[in-house]
Short mmCIF file of C-alpha atoms in Angstrom, two decimals:
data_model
loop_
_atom_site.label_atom_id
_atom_site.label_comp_id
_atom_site.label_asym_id
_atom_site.label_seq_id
_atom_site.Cartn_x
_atom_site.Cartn_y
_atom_site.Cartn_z
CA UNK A 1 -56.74 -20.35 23.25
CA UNK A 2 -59.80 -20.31 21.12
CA UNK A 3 -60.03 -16.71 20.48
CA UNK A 4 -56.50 -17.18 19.17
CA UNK A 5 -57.42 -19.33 16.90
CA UNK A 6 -60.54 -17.79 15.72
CA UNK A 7 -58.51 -14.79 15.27
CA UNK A 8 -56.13 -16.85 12.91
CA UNK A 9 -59.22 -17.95 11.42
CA UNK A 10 -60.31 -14.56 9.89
CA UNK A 11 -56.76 -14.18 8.18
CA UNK A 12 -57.59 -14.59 4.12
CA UNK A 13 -55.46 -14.88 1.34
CA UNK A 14 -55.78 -12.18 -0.47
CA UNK A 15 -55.19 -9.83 2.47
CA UNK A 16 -51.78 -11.54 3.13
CA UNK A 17 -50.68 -10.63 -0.21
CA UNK A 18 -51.57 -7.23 -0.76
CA UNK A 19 -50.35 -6.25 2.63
CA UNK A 20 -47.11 -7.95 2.11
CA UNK A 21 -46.86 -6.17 -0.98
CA UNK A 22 -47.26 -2.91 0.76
CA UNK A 23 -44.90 -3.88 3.82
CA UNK A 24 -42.10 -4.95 1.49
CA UNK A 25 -42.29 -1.28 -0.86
CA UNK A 26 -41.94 0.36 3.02
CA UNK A 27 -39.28 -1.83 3.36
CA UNK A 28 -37.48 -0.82 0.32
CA UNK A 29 -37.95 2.87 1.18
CA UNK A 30 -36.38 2.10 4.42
CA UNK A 31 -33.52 0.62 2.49
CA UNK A 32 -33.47 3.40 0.44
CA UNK A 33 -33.07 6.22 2.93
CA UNK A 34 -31.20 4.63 5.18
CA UNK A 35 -28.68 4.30 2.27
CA UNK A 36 -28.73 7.82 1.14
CA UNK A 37 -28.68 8.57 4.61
CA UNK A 38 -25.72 6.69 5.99
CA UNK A 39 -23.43 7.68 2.68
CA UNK A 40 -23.74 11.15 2.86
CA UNK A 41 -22.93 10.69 6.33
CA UNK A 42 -19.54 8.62 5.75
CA UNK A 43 -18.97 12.28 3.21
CA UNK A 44 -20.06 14.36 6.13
CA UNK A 45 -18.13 11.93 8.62
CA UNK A 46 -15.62 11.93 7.09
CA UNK A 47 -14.57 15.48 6.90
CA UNK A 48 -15.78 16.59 10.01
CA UNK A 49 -13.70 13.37 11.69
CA UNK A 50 -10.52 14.74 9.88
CA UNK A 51 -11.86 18.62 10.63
CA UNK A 52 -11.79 17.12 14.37
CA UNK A 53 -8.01 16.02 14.33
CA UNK A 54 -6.91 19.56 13.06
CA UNK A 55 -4.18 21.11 14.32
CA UNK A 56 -6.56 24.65 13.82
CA UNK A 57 -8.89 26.16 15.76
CA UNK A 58 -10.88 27.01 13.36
CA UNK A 59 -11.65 23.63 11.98
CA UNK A 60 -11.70 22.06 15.36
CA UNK A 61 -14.30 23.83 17.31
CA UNK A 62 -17.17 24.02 14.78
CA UNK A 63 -16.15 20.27 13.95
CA UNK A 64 -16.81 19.52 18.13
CA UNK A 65 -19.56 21.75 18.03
CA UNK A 66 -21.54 19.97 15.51
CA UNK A 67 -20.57 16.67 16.68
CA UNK A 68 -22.14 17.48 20.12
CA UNK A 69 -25.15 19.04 19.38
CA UNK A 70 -25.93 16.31 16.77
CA UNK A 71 -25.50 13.42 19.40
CA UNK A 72 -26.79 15.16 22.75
CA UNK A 73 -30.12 16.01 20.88
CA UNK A 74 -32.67 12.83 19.93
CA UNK A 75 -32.96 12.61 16.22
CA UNK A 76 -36.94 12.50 17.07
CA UNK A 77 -36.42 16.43 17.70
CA UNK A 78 -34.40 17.11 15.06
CA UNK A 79 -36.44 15.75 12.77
CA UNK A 80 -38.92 18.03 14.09
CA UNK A 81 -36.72 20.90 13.71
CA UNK A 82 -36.37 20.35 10.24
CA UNK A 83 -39.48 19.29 9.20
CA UNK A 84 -41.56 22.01 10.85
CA UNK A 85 -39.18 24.77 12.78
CA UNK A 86 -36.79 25.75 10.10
CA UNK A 87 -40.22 25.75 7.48
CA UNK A 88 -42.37 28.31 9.52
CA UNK A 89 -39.23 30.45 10.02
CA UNK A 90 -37.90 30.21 6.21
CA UNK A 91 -41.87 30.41 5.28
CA UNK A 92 -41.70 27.22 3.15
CA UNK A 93 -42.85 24.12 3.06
CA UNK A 94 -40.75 21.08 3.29
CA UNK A 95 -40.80 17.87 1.48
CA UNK A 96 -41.30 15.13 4.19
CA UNK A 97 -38.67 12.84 2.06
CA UNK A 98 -36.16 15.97 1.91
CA UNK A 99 -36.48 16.16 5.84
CA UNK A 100 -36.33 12.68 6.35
CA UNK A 101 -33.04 12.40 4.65
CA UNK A 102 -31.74 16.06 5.79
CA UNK A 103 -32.38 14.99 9.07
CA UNK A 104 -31.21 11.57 9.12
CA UNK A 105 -27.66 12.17 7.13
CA UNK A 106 -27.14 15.16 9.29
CA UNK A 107 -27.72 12.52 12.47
CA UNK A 108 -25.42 9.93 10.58
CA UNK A 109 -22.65 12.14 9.83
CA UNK A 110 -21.97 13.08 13.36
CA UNK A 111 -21.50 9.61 14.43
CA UNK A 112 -20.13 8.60 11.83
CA UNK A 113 -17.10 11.41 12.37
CA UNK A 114 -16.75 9.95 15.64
CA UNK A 115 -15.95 6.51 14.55
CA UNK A 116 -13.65 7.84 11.87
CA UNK A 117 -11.90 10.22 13.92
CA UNK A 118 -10.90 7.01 16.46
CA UNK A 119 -10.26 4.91 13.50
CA UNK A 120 -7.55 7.77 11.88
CA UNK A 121 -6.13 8.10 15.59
CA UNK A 122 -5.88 4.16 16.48
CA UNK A 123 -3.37 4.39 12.87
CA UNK A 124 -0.02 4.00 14.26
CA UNK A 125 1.99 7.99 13.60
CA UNK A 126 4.60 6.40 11.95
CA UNK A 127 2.48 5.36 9.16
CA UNK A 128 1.67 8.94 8.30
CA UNK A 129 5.50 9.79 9.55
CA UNK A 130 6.32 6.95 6.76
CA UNK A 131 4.22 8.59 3.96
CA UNK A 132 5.70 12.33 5.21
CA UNK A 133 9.01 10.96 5.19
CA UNK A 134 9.01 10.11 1.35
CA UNK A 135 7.60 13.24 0.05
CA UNK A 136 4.11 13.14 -0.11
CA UNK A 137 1.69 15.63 0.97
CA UNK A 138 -0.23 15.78 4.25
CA UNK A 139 -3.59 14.70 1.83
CA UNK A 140 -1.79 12.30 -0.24
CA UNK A 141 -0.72 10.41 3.26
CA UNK A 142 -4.00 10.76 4.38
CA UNK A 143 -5.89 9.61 1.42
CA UNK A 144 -3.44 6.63 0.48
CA UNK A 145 -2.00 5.86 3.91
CA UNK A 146 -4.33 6.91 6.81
CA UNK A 147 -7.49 6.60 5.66
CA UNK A 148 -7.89 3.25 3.50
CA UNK A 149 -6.69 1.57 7.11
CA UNK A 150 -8.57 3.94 9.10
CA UNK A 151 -11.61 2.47 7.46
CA UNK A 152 -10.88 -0.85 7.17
CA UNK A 153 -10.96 -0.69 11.04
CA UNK A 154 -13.89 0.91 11.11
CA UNK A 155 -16.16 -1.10 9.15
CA UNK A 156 -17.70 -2.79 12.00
CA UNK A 157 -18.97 -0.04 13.56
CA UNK A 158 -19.53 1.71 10.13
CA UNK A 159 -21.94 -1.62 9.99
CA UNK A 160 -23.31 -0.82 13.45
CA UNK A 161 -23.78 2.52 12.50
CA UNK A 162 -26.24 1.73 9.08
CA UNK A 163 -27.92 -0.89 11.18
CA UNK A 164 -28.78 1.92 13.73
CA UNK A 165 -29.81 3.99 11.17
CA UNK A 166 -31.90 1.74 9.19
CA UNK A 167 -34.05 1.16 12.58
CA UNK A 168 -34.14 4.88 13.62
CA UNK A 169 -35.21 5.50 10.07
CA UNK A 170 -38.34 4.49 11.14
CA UNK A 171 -38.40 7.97 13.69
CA UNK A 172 -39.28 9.95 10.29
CA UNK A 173 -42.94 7.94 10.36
CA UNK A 174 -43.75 10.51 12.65
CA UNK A 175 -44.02 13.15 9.57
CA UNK A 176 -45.84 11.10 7.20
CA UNK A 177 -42.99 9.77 5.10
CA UNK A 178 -43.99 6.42 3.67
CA UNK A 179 -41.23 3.68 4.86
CA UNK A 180 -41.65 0.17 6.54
CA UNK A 181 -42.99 1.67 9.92
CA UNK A 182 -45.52 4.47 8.37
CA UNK A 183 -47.07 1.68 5.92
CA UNK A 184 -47.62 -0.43 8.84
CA UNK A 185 -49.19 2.15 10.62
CA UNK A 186 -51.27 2.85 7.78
CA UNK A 187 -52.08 -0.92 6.63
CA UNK A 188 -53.56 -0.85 10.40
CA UNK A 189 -55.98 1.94 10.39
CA UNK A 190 -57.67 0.64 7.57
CA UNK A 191 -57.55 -3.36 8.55
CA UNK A 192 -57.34 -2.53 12.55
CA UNK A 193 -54.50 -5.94 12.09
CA UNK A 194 -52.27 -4.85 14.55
CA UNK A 195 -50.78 -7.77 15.62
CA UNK A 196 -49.95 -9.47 12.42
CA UNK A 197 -48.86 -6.43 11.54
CA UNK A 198 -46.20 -5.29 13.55
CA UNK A 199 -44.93 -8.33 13.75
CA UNK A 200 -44.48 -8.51 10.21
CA UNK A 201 -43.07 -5.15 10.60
CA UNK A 202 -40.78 -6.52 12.90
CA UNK A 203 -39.54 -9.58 11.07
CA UNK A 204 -38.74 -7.35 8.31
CA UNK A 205 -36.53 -5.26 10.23
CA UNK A 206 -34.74 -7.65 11.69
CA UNK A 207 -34.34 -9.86 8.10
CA UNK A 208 -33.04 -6.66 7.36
CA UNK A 209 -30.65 -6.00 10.01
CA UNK A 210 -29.40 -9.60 10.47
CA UNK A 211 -29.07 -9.79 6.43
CA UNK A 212 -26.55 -6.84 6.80
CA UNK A 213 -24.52 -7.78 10.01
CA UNK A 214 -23.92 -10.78 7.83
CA UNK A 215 -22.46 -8.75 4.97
CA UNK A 216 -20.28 -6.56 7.68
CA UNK A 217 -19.19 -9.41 9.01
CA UNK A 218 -18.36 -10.97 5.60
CA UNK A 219 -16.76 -7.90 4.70
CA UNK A 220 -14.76 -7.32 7.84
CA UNK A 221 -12.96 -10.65 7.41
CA UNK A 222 -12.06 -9.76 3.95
CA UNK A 223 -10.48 -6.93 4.59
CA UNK A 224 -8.52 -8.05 7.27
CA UNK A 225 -6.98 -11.06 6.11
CA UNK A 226 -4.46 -9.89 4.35
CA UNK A 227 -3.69 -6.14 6.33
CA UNK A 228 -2.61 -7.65 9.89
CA UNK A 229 -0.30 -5.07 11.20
CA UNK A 230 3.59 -5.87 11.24
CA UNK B 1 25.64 17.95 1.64
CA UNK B 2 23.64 18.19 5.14
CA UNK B 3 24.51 21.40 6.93
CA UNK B 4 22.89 22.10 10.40
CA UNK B 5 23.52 25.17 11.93
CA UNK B 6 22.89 25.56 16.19
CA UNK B 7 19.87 23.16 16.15
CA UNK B 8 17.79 23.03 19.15
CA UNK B 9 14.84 21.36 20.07
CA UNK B 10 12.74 21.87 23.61
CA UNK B 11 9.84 19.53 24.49
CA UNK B 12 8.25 22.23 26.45
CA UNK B 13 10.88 22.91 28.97
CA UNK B 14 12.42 19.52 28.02
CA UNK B 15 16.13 20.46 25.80
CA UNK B 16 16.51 17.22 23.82
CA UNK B 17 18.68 18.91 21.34
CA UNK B 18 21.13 21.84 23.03
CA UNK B 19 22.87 23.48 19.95
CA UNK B 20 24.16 21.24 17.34
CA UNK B 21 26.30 21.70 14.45
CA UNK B 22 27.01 19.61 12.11
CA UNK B 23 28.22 19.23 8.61
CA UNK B 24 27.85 15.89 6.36
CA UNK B 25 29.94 15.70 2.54
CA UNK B 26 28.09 14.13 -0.13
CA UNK B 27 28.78 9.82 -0.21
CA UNK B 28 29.64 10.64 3.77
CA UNK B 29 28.36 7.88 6.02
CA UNK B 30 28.19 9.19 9.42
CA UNK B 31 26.89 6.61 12.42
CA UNK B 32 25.50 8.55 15.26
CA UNK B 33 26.16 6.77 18.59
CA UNK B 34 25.06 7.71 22.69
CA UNK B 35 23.11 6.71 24.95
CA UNK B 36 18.68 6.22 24.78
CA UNK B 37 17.54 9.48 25.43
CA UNK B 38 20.72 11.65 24.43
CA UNK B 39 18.74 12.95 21.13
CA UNK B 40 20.06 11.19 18.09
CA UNK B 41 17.00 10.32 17.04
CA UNK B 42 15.69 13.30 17.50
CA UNK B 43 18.66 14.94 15.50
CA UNK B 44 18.07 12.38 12.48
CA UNK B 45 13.79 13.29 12.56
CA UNK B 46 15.10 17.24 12.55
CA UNK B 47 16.89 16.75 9.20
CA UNK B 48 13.65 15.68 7.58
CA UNK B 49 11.52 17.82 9.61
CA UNK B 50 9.42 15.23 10.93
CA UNK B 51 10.15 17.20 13.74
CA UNK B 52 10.47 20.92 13.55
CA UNK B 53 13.75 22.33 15.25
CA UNK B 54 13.27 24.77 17.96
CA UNK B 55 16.11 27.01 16.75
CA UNK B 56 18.99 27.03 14.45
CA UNK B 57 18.71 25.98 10.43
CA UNK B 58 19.42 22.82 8.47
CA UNK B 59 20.41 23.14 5.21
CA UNK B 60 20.12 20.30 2.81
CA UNK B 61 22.04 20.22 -0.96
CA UNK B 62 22.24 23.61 -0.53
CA UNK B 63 18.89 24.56 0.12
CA UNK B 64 17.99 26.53 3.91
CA UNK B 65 14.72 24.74 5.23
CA UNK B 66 12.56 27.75 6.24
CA UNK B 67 8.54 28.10 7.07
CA UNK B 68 8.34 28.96 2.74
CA UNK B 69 9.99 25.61 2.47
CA UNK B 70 8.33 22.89 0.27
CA UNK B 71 9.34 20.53 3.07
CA UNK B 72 7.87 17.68 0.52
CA UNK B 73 9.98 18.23 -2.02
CA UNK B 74 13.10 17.88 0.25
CA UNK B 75 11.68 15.27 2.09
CA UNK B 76 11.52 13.83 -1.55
CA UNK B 77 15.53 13.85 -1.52
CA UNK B 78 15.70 12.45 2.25
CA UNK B 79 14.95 8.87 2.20
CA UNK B 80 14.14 7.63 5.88
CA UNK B 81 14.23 4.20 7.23
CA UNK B 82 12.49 3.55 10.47
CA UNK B 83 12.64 1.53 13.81
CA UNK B 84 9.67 0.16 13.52
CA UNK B 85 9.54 -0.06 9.49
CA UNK B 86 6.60 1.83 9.17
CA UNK B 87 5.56 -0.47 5.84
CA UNK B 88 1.95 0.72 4.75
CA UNK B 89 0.18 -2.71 5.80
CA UNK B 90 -2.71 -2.41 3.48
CA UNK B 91 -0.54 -2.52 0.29
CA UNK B 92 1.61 -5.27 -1.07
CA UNK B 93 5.68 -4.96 -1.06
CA UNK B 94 5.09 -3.69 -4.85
CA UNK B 95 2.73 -0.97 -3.96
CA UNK B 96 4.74 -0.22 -0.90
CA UNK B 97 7.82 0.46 -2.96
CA UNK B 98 5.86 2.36 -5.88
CA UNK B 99 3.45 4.86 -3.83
CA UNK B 100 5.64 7.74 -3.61
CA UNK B 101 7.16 7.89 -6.79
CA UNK B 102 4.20 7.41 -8.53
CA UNK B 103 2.28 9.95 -6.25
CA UNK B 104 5.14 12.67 -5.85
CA UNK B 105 7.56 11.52 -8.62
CA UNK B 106 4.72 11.66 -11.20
CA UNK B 107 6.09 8.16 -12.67
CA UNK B 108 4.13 6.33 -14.79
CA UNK B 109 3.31 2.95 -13.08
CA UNK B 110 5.30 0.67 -15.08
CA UNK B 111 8.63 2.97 -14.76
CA UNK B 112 7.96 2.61 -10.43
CA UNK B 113 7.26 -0.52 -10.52
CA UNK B 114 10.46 -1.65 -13.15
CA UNK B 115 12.68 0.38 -10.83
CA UNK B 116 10.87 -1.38 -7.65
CA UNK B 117 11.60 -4.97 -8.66
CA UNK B 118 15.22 -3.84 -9.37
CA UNK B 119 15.64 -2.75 -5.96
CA UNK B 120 13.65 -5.41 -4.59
CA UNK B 121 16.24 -7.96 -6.37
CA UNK B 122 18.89 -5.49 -4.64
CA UNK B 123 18.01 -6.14 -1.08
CA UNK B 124 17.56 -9.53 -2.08
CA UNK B 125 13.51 -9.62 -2.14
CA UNK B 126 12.71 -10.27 -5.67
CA UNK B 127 10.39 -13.11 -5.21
CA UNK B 128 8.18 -10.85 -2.68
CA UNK B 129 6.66 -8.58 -5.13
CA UNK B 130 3.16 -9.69 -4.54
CA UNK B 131 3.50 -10.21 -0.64
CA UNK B 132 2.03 -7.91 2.18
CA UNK B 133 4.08 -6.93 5.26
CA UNK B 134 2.40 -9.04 7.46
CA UNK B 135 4.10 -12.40 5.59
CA UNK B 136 7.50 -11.18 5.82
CA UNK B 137 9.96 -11.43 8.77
CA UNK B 138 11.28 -8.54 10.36
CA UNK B 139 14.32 -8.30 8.53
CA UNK B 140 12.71 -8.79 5.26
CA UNK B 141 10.15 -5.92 5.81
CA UNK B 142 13.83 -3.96 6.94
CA UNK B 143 14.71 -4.42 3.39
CA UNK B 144 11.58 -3.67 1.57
CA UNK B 145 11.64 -0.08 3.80
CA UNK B 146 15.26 0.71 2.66
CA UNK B 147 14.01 -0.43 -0.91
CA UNK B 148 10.91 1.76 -0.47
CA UNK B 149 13.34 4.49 0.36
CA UNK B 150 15.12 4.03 -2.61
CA UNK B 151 13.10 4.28 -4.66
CA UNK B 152 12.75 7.85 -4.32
CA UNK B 153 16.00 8.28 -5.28
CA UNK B 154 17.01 10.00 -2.90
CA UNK B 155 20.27 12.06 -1.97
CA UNK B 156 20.75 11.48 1.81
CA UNK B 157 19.46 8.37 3.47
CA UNK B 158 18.63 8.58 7.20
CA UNK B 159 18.32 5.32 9.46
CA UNK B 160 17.02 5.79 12.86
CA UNK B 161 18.53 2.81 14.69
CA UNK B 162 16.88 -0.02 11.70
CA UNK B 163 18.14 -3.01 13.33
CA UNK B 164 17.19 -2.07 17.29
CA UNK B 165 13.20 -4.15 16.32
CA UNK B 166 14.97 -6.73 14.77
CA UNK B 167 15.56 -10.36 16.22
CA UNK B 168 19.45 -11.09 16.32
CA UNK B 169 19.67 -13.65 13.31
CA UNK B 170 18.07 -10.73 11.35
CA UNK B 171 20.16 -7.94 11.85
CA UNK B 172 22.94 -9.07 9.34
CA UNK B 173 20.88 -9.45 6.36
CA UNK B 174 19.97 -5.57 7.13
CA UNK B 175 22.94 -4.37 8.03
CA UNK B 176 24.62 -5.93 4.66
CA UNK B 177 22.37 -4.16 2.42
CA UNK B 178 23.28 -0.94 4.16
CA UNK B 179 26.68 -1.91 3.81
CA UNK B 180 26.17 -2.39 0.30
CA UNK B 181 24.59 0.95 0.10
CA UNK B 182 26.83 3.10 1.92
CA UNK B 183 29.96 1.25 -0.87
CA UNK B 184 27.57 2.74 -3.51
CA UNK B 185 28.03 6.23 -2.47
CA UNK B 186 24.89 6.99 -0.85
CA UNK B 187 25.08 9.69 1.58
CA UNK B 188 23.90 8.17 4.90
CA UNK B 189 23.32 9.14 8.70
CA UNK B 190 22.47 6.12 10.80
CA UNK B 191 21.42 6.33 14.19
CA UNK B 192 22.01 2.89 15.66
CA UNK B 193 24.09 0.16 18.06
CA UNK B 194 25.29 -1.71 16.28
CA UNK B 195 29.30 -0.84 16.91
CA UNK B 196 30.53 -3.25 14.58
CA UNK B 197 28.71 -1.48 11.43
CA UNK B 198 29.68 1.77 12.67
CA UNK B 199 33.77 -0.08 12.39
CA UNK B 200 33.25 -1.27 9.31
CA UNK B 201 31.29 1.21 7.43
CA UNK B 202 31.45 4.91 8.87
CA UNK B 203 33.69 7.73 7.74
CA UNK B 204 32.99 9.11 10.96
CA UNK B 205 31.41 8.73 14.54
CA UNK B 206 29.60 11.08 16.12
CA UNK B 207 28.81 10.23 19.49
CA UNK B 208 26.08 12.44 21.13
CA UNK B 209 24.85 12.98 24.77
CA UNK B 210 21.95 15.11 26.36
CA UNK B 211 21.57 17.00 23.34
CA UNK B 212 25.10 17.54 22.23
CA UNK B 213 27.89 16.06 20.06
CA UNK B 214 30.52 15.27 22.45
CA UNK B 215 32.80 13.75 19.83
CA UNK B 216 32.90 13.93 16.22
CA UNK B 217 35.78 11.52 14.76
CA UNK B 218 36.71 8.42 12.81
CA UNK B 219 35.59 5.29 14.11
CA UNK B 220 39.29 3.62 14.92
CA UNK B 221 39.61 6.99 16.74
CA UNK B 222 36.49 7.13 18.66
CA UNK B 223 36.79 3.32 19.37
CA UNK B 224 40.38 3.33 20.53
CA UNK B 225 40.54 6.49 21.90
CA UNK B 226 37.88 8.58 22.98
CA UNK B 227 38.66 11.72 24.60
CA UNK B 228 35.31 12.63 26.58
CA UNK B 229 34.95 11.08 29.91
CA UNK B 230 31.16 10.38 29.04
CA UNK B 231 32.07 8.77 25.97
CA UNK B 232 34.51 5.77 27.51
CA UNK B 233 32.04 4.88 30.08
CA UNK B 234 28.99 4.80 27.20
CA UNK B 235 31.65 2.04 25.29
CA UNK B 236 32.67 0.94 28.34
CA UNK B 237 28.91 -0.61 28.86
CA UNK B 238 28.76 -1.49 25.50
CA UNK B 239 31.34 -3.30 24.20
#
């Protein structure tokens, strides 16, 4: 008990601020990618979802392929890939930040696909028989019809999906990119803090996360209130 | 109007429709009658090509659907009202109505939605404008579909059996707008049971079984005096 409180003892001022200065810039960075990161995913999602529901081949199969590889592989490794086994074999360097949000949209958009491509196939088929039925094209039903439902549905687990994301962000620490885990990490070597530190870390995170299953949550209810089916 | 040639459709080695002819005159209402399972709907889903015909040809206002087809633009002429009404539940009655002739019509917004709240005071709805599906009844969101139809403008109207989802006290309200329509001219096929439409409203009967028409007459005809052995037992049950 009283090394605890000796330890509490040697916490100063000054030390808190400048470190929570620090942690909150990772923090933002965090934000940051995981928000570049999770929209070009719902892009990538969303055309490799549809490219998944296509009645061709040729669509299909790369659609599955990707899909698979991207979610039977940890996103630890392909970080790796990118960052340093595509450089040495293109002979160039790469930027850690470019990797980090290569690697991390690429990682998104495969899930994401998935959730899209059950929230276009829970639509009932006579909504898109509806929007066939009075003329309009195959993209015009799915852009007006299919989709704006599709995702309404989805938004939960599109919320699940950028929580994920915004916690496996902290994988691309690992190549030196500066978010909320990496400037712990760093804050630590120099201080040798580690407990406050990580568990500021972790509060962070998990302001963060709880902050936006709030939002989802808010969200989800106001989309649904006025599109109950039938 | 409607011309189908020898239509056949196979589910695998399932024949739902076994070669069927058929011709339908412009301002024609023809009620399509038989037992679940026979094909009608089927036969009404070919004409629109929500489901492509095995073999044979349908030709609509003159015009041979083949794989060149713009199948949109006919589908443009084919107004279709469904079962299940099929309204887009993430749009209000308004936007329902407008989508398609805005989108494939290239209307300007205020010309859809002028000619929307006409129909909508048509089918009796003109105080639902700003509602979604999910706050009308059954029969109400029945109307807005036929008025969503409608709005297309379209030359043949096809109902595959629009009163079957309904509850009972319903039905009328839906079944008097399509009376209404069919006294306005509109080219219809209906697919449906209720007998007492098909009476009161259809210049002819067609009454079709696994995949064929058996009979092809006036209603008073078909009613009173059906020639096909298959056809006085299907009445039989339901009358």
């Amino acid at each position: 008990m009283n090394s605890i409180i000796e330890y509490f003892q040697t916490i100063d001022v000054q030390f808190v601020e400048s470190t929570a200065k620090l942690l909150l810039l990772g923090a933002l960075v965090t934000l940051k990618i995981t928000l570049v990161a999770v929209s070009c995913g719902v892009l990538i999602g969303l055309f490799v979802g549809i490219a998944e529901l296509s009645n061709y081949k040729l669509l299909r199969f790369p659609a599955k392929i990707y899909v698979d590889i991207i979610r039977g592989t940890p996103l630890l490794v392909q970080i790796f890939i990118i960052y340093f086994a595509l450089p040495s074999i293109l002979g160039t360097r790469i930027e850690p930040y470019i990797a980090a949000v290569v690697a991390c949209s690429i990682n998104s958009g495969a899930y994401v696909a998935e959730i899209f491509r059950a929230g276009i196939q829970s639509i009932d088929k006579g909504q898109f028989e509806a929007g066939r039925s009075l003329g309009l094209t195959w993209s015009q039903t799915m852009s007006k019809i299919v989709i704006p439902q599709a995702f309404r549905r989805t938004i939960p687990q599109l919320g699940n999906e950028f929580i994920a994301m915004l916690k496996d962000s902290s994988l691309v620490s690992v190549i030196g990119f500066e978010e909320l885990t990496r400037k712990g990490q760093l804050i630590i070597a120099a201080t040798y803090r580690s407990f406050e530190i990580w568990t500021a870390v972790a509060i962070i995170y998990l302001i963060m996360t709880l902050t936006i299953s709030q939002f989802v949550a808010y969200l989800e209810k106001k989309y649904n209130s006025d599109t109950r089916r039938k | 109007m409607i011309v189908i040639k020898d239509l056949h459709k196979n589910y695998g080695s399932n024949q739902i429709l076994r070669g069927i002819d058929l011709r339908v005159k412009k301002s024609e209402v023809v009620v399509v009658i038989g037992p679940s399972g026979s094909g009608k709907s089927t036969l009404l889903r070919c004409v629109n090509y929500l489901e492509v015909p095995s073999s044979g040809t349908i030709t609509i206002n003159g015009e041979t659907i083949t794989r060149s087809t713009n199948i949109n633009k006919i589908r443009a002429e084919v107004g279709m009202v469904f079962q299940h009404f099929n309204l887009f539940p993430h749009m209000t009655v308004l936007d329902n109505i407008t989508v398609a002739p805005i989108s494939v019509r290239k209307k300007s917004r205020e010309e859809a939605e002028k000619k929307a709240m006409e129909l909508l005071v048509r089918v009796g709805l003109g105080d639902k404008a700003k509602a979604y599906p999910s706050q009308l009844s059954g029969g109400q969101q029945q109307r807005v579909a036929i008025a969503r139809a409608l709005a297309m403008e379209p030359q043949v109207m096809l109902f595959d059996e629009p009163t079957s989802a309904l509850d009972p006290e319903m039905v009328n309200e839906v079944l008097d707008v399509m009376k209404d329509l069919a006294q306005s001219g509109m080219t219809m096929m209906c697919v449906t049971h209720e007998m007492g439409f098909a009476k009161q409203v259809a210049d002819r009967v067609l009454f079709v079984d696994q995949g064929k028409i058996l009979e092809d007459t006036n209603p008073e005809e078909l009613f009173s005096n059906p020639k096909h052995e298959r056809t006085k037992e299907f009445l039989a049950k339901i009358l």
